[in-house]
mmCIF file of C-alpha atoms in Angstrom:
data_model
loop_
_atom_site.group_PDB
_atom_site.id
_atom_site.type_symbol
_atom_site.label_atom_id
_atom_site.label_comp_id
_atom_site.label_asym_id
_atom_site.label_seq_id
_atom_site.Cartn_x
_atom_site.Cartn_y
_atom_site.Cartn_z
ATOM 1 C CA UNK T 1 29.820 6.133 -69.956
ATOM 2 C CA UNK T 2 27.887 9.370 -70.541
ATOM 3 C CA UNK T 3 25.230 10.571 -68.058
ATOM 4 C CA UNK T 4 21.647 10.678 -69.321
ATOM 5 C CA UNK T 5 20.136 14.172 -69.607
ATOM 6 C CA UNK T 6 17.913 15.374 -66.763
ATOM 7 C CA UNK T 7 14.236 15.813 -67.312
ATOM 8 C CA UNK T 8 12.957 19.418 -67.247
ATOM 9 C CA UNK T 9 10.837 18.762 -64.110
ATOM 10 C CA UNK T 10 13.868 17.862 -62.018
ATOM 11 C CA UNK T 11 15.806 20.984 -62.939
ATOM 12 C CA UNK T 12 15.937 23.794 -60.433
ATOM 13 C CA UNK T 13 14.885 27.051 -62.062
ATOM 14 C CA UNK T 14 17.398 29.835 -62.242
ATOM 15 C CA UNK T 15 17.308 32.742 -59.856
ATOM 16 C CA UNK T 16 14.705 35.332 -60.856
ATOM 17 C CA UNK T 17 15.545 38.774 -62.031
ATOM 18 C CA UNK T 18 15.562 41.502 -59.466
ATOM 19 C CA UNK T 19 12.208 42.146 -57.860
ATOM 20 C CA UNK T 20 10.721 38.857 -59.015
ATOM 21 C CA UNK T 21 9.476 35.963 -56.910
ATOM 22 C CA UNK T 22 12.075 33.526 -55.614
ATOM 23 C CA UNK T 23 12.263 30.151 -57.298
ATOM 24 C CA UNK T 24 10.234 27.336 -55.757
ATOM 25 C CA UNK T 25 11.944 24.217 -54.695
ATOM 26 C CA UNK T 26 10.428 20.877 -55.518
ATOM 27 C CA UNK T 27 8.343 19.428 -52.639
ATOM 28 C CA UNK T 28 10.362 17.312 -50.266
ATOM 29 C CA UNK T 29 9.114 14.780 -47.763
ATOM 30 C CA UNK T 30 9.410 16.034 -44.169
ATOM 31 C CA UNK T 31 12.460 14.702 -42.362
ATOM 32 C CA UNK T 32 11.868 12.124 -39.708
ATOM 33 C CA UNK T 33 13.543 12.363 -36.358
ATOM 34 C CA UNK T 34 16.092 9.643 -35.758
ATOM 35 C CA UNK T 35 14.402 6.531 -34.462
ATOM 36 C CA UNK T 36 14.696 6.244 -30.703
ATOM 37 C CA UNK T 37 14.794 2.866 -29.104
ATOM 38 C CA UNK T 38 11.485 2.354 -27.350
ATOM 39 C CA UNK T 39 11.465 1.064 -23.836
ATOM 40 C CA UNK T 40 9.497 -2.110 -23.265
ATOM 41 C CA UNK T 41 5.977 -1.319 -22.138
ATOM 42 C CA UNK T 42 5.407 -4.653 -20.408
ATOM 43 C CA UNK T 43 7.160 -3.423 -17.259
ATOM 44 C CA UNK T 44 4.953 -0.341 -16.980
ATOM 45 C CA UNK T 45 1.844 -2.377 -17.635
ATOM 46 C CA UNK T 46 2.851 -4.934 -14.996
ATOM 47 C CA UNK T 47 3.476 -2.242 -12.382
ATOM 48 C CA UNK T 48 0.176 -0.556 -13.206
ATOM 49 C CA UNK T 49 -1.761 -3.822 -12.980
ATOM 50 C CA UNK T 50 -0.093 -4.697 -9.664
ATOM 51 C CA UNK T 51 -0.937 -1.252 -8.250
ATOM 52 C CA UNK T 52 -4.564 -1.636 -9.282
ATOM 53 C CA UNK T 53 -4.754 -5.075 -7.646
ATOM 54 C CA UNK T 54 -3.207 -3.822 -4.379
ATOM 55 C CA UNK T 55 -5.480 -0.776 -4.188
ATOM 56 C CA UNK T 56 -8.583 -2.799 -5.040
ATOM 57 C CA UNK T 57 -7.832 -5.481 -2.430
ATOM 58 C CA UNK T 58 -7.134 -2.819 0.214
ATOM 59 C CA UNK T 59 -10.437 -1.110 -0.566
ATOM 60 C CA UNK T 60 -12.375 -4.366 -0.469
ATOM 61 C CA UNK T 61 -10.682 -5.370 2.811
ATOM 62 C CA UNK T 62 -11.525 -2.015 4.379
ATOM 63 C CA UNK T 63 -15.149 -2.299 3.283
ATOM 64 C CA UNK T 64 -15.472 -5.832 4.666
ATOM 65 C CA UNK T 65 -13.891 -4.963 8.029
ATOM 66 C CA UNK T 66 -15.982 -1.798 8.362
ATOM 67 C CA UNK T 67 -19.129 -3.808 7.725
ATOM 68 C CA UNK T 68 -18.150 -6.481 10.248
ATOM 69 C CA UNK T 69 -17.226 -3.872 12.856
ATOM 70 C CA UNK T 70 -20.534 -2.029 12.385
ATOM 71 C CA UNK T 71 -22.463 -5.257 13.013
ATOM 72 C CA UNK T 72 -20.982 -5.704 16.510
ATOM 73 C CA UNK T 73 -23.337 -4.603 19.288
ATOM 74 C CA UNK T 74 -21.452 -2.574 21.886
ATOM 75 C CA UNK T 75 -22.262 -2.893 25.580
ATOM 76 C CA UNK T 76 -20.927 -0.664 28.350
ATOM 77 C CA UNK T 77 -20.027 -3.275 30.951
ATOM 78 C CA UNK T 78 -19.211 -0.715 33.629
ATOM 79 C CA UNK T 79 -22.187 1.673 33.377
ATOM 80 C CA UNK T 80 -23.822 0.469 36.627
ATOM 81 C CA UNK T 81 -20.647 0.404 38.711
ATOM 82 C CA UNK T 82 -20.604 3.121 41.360
ATOM 83 C CA UNK T 83 -16.984 2.805 42.545
ATOM 84 C CA UNK T 84 -15.241 3.308 39.201
ATOM 85 C CA UNK T 85 -12.677 6.093 39.109
ATOM 86 C CA UNK T 86 -13.347 9.110 36.932
ATOM 87 C CA UNK T 87 -12.141 8.968 33.375
ATOM 88 C CA UNK T 88 -8.425 9.617 33.140
ATOM 89 C CA UNK T 89 -7.711 8.962 36.826
ATOM 90 C CA UNK T 90 -7.580 5.174 36.763
ATOM 91 C CA UNK T 91 -4.473 3.031 37.056
ATOM 92 C CA UNK T 92 -3.532 -0.108 35.156
ATOM 93 C CA UNK T 93 -1.599 -2.692 37.144
ATOM 94 C CA UNK T 94 0.219 -5.658 35.667
ATOM 95 C CA UNK T 95 0.742 -8.428 38.206
ATOM 96 C CA UNK T 96 3.310 -11.032 37.258
ATOM 97 C CA UNK T 97 4.171 -14.048 39.340
ATOM 98 C CA UNK T 98 3.701 -17.728 39.921
ATOM 99 C CA UNK T 99 1.156 -19.656 41.924
ATOM 100 C CA UNK T 100 2.865 -20.995 45.021
ATOM 101 C CA UNK T 101 -0.143 -22.065 47.106
ATOM 102 C CA UNK T 102 1.330 -25.434 47.941
ATOM 103 C CA UNK T 103 3.610 -23.750 50.493
ATOM 104 C CA UNK T 104 0.771 -21.849 52.256
ATOM 105 C CA UNK T 105 -0.789 -23.332 55.399
ATOM 106 C CA UNK T 106 -4.466 -24.237 55.514
ATOM 107 C CA UNK T 107 -5.110 -21.419 58.018
ATOM 108 C CA UNK T 108 -3.621 -18.798 55.618
ATOM 109 C CA UNK T 109 -5.690 -20.199 52.774
ATOM 110 C CA UNK T 110 -8.876 -19.568 54.728
ATOM 111 C CA UNK T 111 -7.632 -16.183 55.952
ATOM 112 C CA UNK T 112 -6.838 -14.919 52.420
ATOM 113 C CA UNK T 113 -9.721 -16.836 50.858
ATOM 114 C CA UNK T 114 -7.567 -18.787 48.451
ATOM 115 C CA UNK T 115 -9.737 -21.358 46.752
ATOM 116 C CA UNK T 116 -9.220 -24.299 44.490
ATOM 117 C CA UNK T 117 -6.209 -26.413 43.804
ATOM 118 C CA UNK T 118 -2.911 -24.716 43.049
ATOM 119 C CA UNK T 119 -2.128 -24.298 39.391
ATOM 120 C CA UNK T 120 0.404 -26.689 37.969
ATOM 121 C CA UNK T 121 3.068 -25.638 35.542
ATOM 122 C CA UNK T 122 2.463 -26.857 32.016
ATOM 123 C CA UNK T 123 4.549 -29.850 31.061
ATOM 124 C CA UNK T 124 6.210 -30.168 27.724
ATOM 125 C CA UNK T 125 5.848 -33.419 25.923
#
């Protein structure tokens, strides 16, 4: 089967004579870069939304606690005490033990000013 003749517009012009302008090529569509597979955006949107929620709740919590703390009236309970040690020279003491007053005589109770009934150990039910 014979090929049909080309139309004159599709022919590429011959090279120009010396010193002339180069031939123009027919306009071609710009080449597209190969299609890359796009990553799903739902993961990024989820992480962004979660970050916004965490930051917003932390900011709101800080504002609420700051407001509540500012509303508390502070009282210096020890301002009138004369026998308090100077700042930085005090000592904290942790006393751990059990109440064994049932073994102490009545005379020792009065001597050491132990009052009230001895504490009883809690019972588990």
